[in-house]
mmCIF file of N, CA and C in Angstrom:
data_model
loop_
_atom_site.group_PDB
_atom_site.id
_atom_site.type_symbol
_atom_site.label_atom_id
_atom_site.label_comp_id
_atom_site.label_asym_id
_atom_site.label_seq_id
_atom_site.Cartn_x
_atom_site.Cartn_y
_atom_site.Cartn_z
ATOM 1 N N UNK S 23 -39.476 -21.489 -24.330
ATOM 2 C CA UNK S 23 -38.787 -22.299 -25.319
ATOM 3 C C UNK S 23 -37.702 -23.119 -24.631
ATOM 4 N N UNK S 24 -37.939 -24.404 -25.060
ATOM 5 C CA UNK S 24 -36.322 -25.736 -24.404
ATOM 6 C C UNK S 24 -36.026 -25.587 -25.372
ATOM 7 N N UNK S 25 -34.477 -25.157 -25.312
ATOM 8 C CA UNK S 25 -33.271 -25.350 -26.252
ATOM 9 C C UNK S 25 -32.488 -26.548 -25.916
ATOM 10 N N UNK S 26 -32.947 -27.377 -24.973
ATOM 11 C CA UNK S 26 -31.961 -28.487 -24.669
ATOM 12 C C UNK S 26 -32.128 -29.313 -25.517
ATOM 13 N N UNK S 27 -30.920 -30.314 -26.160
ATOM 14 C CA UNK S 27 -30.700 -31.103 -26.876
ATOM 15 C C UNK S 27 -31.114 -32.036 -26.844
ATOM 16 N N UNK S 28 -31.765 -33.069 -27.379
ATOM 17 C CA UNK S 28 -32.119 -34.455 -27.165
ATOM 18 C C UNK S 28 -30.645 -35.371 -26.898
ATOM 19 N N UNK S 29 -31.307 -36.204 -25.943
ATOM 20 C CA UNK S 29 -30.107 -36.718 -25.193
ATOM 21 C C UNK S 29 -30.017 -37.767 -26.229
ATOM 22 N N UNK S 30 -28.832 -38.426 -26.535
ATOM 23 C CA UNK S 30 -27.984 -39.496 -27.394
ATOM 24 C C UNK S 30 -28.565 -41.051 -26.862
ATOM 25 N N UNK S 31 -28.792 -41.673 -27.864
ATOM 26 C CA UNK S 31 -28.816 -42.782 -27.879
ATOM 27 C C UNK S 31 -27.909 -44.117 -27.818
ATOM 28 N N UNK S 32 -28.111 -44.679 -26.136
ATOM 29 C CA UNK S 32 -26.829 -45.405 -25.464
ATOM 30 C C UNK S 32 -27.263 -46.769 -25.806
ATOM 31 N N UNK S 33 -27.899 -47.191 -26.304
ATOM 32 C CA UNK S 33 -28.714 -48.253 -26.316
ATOM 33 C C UNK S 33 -27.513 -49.186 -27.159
ATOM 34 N N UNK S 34 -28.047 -50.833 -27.550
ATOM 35 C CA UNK S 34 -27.035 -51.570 -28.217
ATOM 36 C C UNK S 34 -26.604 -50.875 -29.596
ATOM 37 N N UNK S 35 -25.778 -51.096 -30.172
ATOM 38 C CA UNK S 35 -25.159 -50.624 -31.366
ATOM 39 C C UNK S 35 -26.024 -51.376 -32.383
ATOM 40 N N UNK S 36 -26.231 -50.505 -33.159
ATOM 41 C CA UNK S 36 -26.916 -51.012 -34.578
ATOM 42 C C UNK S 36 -26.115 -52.070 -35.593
ATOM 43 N N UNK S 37 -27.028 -52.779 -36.299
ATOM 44 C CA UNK S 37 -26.296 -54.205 -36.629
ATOM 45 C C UNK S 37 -25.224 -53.546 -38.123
ATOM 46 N N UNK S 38 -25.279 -52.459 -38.474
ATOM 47 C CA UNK S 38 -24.695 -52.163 -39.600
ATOM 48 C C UNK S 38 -23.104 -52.080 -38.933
ATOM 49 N N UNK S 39 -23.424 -51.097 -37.373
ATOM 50 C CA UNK S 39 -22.066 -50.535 -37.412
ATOM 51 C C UNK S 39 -21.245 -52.509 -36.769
ATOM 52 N N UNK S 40 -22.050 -53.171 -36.082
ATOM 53 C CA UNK S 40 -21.594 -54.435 -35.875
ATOM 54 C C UNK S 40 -20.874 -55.040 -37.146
ATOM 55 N N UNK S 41 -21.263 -54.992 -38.134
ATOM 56 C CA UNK S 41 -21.262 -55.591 -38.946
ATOM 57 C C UNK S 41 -19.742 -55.244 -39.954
ATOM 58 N N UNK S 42 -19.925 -53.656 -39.771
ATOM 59 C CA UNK S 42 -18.713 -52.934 -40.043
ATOM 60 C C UNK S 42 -17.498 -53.380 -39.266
ATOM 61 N N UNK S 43 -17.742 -53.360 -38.162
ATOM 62 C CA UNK S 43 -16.376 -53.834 -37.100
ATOM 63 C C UNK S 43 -15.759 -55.030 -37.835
ATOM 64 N N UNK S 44 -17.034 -56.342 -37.836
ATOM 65 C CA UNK S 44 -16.543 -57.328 -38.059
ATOM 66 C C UNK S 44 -15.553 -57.016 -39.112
ATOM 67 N N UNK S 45 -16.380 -56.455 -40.431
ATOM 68 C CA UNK S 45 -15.765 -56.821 -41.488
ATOM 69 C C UNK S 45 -14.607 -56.320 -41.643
ATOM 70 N N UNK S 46 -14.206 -54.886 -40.960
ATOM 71 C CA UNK S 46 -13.117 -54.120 -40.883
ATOM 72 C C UNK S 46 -11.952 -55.640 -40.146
ATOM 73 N N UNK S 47 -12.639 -56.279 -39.097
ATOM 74 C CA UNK S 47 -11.807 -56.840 -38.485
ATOM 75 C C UNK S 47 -11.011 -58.133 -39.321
ATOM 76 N N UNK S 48 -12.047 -58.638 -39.915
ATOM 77 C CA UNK S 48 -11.686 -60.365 -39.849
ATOM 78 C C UNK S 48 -10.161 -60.016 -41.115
ATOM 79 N N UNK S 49 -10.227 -59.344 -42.019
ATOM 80 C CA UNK S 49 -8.984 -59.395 -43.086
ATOM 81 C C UNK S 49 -7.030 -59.198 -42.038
ATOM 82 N N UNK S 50 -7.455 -58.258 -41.007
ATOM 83 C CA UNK S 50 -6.199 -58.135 -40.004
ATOM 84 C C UNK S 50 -6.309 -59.711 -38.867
ATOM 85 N N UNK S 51 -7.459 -60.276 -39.067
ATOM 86 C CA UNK S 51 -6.846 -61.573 -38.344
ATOM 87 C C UNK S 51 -6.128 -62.520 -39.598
ATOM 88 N N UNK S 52 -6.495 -62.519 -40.482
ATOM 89 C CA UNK S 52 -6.251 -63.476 -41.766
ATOM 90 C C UNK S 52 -4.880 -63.245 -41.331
ATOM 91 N N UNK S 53 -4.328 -61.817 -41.725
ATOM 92 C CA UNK S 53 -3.056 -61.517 -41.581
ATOM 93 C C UNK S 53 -2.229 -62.010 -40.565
ATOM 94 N N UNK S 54 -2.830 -61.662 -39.832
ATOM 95 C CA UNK S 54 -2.128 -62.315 -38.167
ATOM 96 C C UNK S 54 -2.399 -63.687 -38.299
ATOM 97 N N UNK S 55 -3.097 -64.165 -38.709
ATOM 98 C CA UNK S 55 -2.978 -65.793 -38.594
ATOM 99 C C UNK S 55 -1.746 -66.431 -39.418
ATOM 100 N N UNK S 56 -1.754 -65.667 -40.935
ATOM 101 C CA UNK S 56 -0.748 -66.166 -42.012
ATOM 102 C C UNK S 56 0.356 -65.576 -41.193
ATOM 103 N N UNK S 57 0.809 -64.817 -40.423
ATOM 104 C CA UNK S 57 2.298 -64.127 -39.992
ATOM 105 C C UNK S 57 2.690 -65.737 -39.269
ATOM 106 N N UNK S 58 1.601 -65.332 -38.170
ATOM 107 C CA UNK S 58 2.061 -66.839 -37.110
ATOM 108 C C UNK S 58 2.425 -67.937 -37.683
ATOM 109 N N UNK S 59 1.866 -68.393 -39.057
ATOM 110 C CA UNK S 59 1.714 -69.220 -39.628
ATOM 111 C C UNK S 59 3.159 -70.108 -40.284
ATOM 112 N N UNK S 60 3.855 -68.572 -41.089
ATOM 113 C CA UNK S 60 5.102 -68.288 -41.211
ATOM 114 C C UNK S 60 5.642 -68.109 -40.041
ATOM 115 N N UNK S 61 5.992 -67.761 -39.357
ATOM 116 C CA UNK S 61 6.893 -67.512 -37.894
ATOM 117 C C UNK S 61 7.195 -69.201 -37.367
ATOM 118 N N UNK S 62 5.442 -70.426 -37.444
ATOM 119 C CA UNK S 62 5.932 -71.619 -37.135
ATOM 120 C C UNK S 62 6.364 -72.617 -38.154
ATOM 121 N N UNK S 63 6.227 -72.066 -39.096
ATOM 122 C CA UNK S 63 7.077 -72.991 -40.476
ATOM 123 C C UNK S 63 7.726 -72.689 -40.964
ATOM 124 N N UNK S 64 8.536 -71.294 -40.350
ATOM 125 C CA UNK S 64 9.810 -70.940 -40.833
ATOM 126 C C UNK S 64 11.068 -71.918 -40.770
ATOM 127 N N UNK S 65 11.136 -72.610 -39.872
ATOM 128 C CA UNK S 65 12.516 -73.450 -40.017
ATOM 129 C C UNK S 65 12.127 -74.837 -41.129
ATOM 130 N N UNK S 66 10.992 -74.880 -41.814
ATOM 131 C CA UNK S 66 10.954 -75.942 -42.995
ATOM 132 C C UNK S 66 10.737 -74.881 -44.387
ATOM 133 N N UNK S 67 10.755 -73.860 -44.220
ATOM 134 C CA UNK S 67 10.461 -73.149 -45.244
ATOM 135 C C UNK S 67 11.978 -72.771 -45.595
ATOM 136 N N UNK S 68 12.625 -72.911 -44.651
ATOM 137 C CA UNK S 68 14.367 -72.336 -45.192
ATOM 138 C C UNK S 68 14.624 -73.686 -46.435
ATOM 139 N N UNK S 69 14.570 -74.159 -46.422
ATOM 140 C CA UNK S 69 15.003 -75.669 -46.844
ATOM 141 C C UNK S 69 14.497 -75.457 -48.695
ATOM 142 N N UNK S 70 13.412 -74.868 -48.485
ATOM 143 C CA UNK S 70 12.701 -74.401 -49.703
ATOM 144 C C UNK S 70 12.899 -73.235 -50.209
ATOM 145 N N UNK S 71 13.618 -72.250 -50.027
ATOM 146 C CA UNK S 71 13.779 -70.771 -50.696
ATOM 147 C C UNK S 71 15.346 -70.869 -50.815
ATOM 148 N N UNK S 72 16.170 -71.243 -49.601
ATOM 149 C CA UNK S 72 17.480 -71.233 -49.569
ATOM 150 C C UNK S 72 18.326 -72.644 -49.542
ATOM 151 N N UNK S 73 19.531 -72.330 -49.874
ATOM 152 C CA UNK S 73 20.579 -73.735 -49.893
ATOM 153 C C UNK S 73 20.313 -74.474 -48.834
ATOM 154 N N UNK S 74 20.103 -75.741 -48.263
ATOM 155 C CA UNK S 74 20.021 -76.084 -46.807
ATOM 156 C C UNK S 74 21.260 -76.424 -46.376
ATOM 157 N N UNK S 75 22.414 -76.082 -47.020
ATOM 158 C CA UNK S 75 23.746 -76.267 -46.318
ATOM 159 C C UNK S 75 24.070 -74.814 -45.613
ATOM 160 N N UNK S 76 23.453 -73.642 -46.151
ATOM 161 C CA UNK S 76 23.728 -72.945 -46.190
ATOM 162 C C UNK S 76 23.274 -72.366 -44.193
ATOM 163 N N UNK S 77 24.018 -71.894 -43.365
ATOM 164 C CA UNK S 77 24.291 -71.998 -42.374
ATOM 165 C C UNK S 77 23.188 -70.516 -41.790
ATOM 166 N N UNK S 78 22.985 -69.750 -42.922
ATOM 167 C CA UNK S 78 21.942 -68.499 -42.215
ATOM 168 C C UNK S 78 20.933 -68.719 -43.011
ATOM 169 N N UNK S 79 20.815 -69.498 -43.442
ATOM 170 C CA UNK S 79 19.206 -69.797 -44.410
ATOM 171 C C UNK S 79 18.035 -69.256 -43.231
ATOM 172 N N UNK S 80 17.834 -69.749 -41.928
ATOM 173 C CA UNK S 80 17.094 -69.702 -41.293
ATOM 174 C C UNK S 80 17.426 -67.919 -40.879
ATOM 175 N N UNK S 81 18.219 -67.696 -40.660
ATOM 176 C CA UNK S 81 18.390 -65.890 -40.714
ATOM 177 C C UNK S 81 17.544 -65.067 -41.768
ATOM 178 N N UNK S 82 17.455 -65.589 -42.919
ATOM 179 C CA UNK S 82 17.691 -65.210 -44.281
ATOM 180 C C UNK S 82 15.638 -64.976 -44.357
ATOM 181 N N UNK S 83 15.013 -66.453 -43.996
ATOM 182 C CA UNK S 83 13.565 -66.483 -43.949
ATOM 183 C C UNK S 83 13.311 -65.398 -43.059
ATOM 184 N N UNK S 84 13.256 -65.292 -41.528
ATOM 185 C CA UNK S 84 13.240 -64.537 -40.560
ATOM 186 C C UNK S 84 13.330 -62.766 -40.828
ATOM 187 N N UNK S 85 14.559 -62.729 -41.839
ATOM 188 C CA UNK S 85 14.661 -61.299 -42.493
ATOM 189 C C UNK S 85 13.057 -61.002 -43.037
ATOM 190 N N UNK S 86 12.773 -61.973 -43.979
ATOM 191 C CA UNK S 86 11.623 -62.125 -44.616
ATOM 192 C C UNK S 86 10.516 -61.637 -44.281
ATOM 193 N N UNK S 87 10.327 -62.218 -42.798
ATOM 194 C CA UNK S 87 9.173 -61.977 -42.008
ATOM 195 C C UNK S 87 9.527 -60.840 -41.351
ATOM 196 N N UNK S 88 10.379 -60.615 -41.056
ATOM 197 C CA UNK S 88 10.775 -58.857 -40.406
ATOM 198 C C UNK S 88 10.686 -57.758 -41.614
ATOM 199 N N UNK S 89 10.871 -58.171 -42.561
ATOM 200 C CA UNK S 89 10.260 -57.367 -43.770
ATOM 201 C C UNK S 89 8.562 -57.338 -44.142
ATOM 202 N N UNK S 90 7.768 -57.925 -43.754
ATOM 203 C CA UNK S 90 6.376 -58.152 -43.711
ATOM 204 C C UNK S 90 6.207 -56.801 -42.800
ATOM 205 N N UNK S 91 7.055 -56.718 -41.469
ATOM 206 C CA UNK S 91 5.897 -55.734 -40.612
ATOM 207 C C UNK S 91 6.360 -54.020 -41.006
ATOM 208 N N UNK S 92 7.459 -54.417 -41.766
ATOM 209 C CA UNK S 92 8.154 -53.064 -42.247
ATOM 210 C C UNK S 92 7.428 -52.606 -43.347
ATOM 211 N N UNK S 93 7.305 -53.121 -44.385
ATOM 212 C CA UNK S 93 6.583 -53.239 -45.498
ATOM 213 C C UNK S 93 5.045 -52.632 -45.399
ATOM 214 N N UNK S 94 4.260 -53.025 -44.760
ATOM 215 C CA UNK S 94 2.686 -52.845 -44.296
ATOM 216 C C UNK S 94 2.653 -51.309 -43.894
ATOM 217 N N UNK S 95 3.257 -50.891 -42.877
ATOM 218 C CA UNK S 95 2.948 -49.347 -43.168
ATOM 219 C C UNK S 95 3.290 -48.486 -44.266
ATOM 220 N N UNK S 96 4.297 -48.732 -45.055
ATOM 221 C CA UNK S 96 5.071 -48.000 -46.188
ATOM 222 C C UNK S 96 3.671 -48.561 -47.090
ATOM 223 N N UNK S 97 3.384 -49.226 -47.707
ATOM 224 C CA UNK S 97 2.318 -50.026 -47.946
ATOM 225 C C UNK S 97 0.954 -49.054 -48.213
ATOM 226 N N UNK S 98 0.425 -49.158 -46.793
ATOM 227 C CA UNK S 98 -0.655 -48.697 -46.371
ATOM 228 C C UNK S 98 -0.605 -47.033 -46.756
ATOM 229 N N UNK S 99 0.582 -46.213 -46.773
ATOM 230 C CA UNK S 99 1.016 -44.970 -46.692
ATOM 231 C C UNK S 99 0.468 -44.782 -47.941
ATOM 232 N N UNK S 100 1.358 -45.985 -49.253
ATOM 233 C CA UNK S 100 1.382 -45.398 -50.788
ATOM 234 C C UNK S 100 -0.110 -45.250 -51.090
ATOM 235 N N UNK S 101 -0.463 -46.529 -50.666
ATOM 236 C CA UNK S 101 -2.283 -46.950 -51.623
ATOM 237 C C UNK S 101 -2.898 -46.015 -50.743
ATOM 238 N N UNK S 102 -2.724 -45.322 -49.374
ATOM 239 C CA UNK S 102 -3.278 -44.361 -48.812
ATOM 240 C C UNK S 102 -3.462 -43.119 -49.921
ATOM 241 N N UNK S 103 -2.590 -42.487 -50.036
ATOM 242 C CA UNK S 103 -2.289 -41.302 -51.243
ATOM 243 C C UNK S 103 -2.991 -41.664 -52.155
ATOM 244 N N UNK S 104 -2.725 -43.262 -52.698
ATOM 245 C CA UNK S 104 -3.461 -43.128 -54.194
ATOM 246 C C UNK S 104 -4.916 -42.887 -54.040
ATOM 247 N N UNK S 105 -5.557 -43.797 -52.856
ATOM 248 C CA UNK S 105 -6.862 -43.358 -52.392
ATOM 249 C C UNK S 105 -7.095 -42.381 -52.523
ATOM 250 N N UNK S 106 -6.853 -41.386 -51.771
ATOM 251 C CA UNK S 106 -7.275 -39.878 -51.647
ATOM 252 C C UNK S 106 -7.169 -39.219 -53.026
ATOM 253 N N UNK S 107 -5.979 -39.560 -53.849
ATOM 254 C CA UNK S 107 -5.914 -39.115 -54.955
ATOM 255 C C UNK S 107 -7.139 -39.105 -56.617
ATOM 256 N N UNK S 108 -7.121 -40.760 -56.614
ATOM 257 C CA UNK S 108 -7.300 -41.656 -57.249
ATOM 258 C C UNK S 108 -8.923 -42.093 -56.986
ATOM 259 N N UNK S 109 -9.058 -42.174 -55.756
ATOM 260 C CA UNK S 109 -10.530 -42.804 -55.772
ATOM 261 C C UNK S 109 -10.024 -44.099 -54.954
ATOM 262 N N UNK S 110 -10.925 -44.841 -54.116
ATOM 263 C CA UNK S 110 -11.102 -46.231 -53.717
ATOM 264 C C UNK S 110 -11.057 -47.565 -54.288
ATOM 265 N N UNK S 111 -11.876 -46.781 -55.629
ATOM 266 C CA UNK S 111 -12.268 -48.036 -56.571
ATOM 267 C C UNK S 111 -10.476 -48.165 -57.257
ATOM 268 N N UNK S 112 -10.039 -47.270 -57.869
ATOM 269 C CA UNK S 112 -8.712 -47.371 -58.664
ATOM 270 C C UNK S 112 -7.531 -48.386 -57.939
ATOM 271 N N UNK S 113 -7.977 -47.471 -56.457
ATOM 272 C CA UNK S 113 -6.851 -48.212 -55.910
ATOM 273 C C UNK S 113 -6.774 -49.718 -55.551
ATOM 274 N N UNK S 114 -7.986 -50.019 -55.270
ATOM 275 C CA UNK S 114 -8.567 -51.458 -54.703
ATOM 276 C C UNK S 114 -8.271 -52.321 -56.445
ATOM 277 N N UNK S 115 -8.576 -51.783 -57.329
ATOM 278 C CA UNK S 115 -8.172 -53.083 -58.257
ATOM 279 C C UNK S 115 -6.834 -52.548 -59.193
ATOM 280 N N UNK S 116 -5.921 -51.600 -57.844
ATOM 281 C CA UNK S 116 -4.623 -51.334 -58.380
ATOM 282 C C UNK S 116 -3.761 -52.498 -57.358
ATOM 283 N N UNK S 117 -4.335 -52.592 -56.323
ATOM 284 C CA UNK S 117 -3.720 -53.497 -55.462
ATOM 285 C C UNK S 117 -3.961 -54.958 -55.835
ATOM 286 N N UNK S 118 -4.729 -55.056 -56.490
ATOM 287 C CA UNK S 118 -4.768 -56.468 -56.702
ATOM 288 C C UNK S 118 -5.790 -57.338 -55.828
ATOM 289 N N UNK S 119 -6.735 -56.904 -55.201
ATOM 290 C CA UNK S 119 -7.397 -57.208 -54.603
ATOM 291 C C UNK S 119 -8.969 -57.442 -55.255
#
């Protein structure tokens, strides 16, 4: 009797799990594109949220965007819980998505 295991399959990756990557991927570039996006139109965006006399307006946006990367894990943490709690589906059209 062979008890040895059949050896694993190294071959190309199947188009599902490809497909998975992508899709896992492309929503964290969106993100990263809109951050950059804000980061280079932050000094015309002060002009529009805050006084433009006002001397930290451009501080004030910048907070903004330093609140984006703070935000996303606290974020990810809550709708995490509700997931596990709640189900996928609850949470996905609790987020607004």
């Amino acid at each position: 009797m062979n008890s040895a295991a059949p050896a694993p399959d190294v071959g190309q990756p199947r188009a599902g799990v490809t497909w998975a990557l992508l899709g896992g991927s492309f929503p964290n570039l969106v993100q990263w594109y809109n951050l950059y996006a804000f980061a280079v139109f932050a000094p015309f965006f002060r002009t529009e949220f805050f006084d433009p006399s006002d001397g930290g307006s451009l501080i004030y946006v910048y907070a903004i965007f330093a609140l984006t990367f703070v935000m996303r894990p606290i974020g990810s943490w809550i709708f995490g819980r509700i997931a596990g709690r709640r189900g996928l589906r609850f949470t996905l059209v609790s987020s607004g998505l």
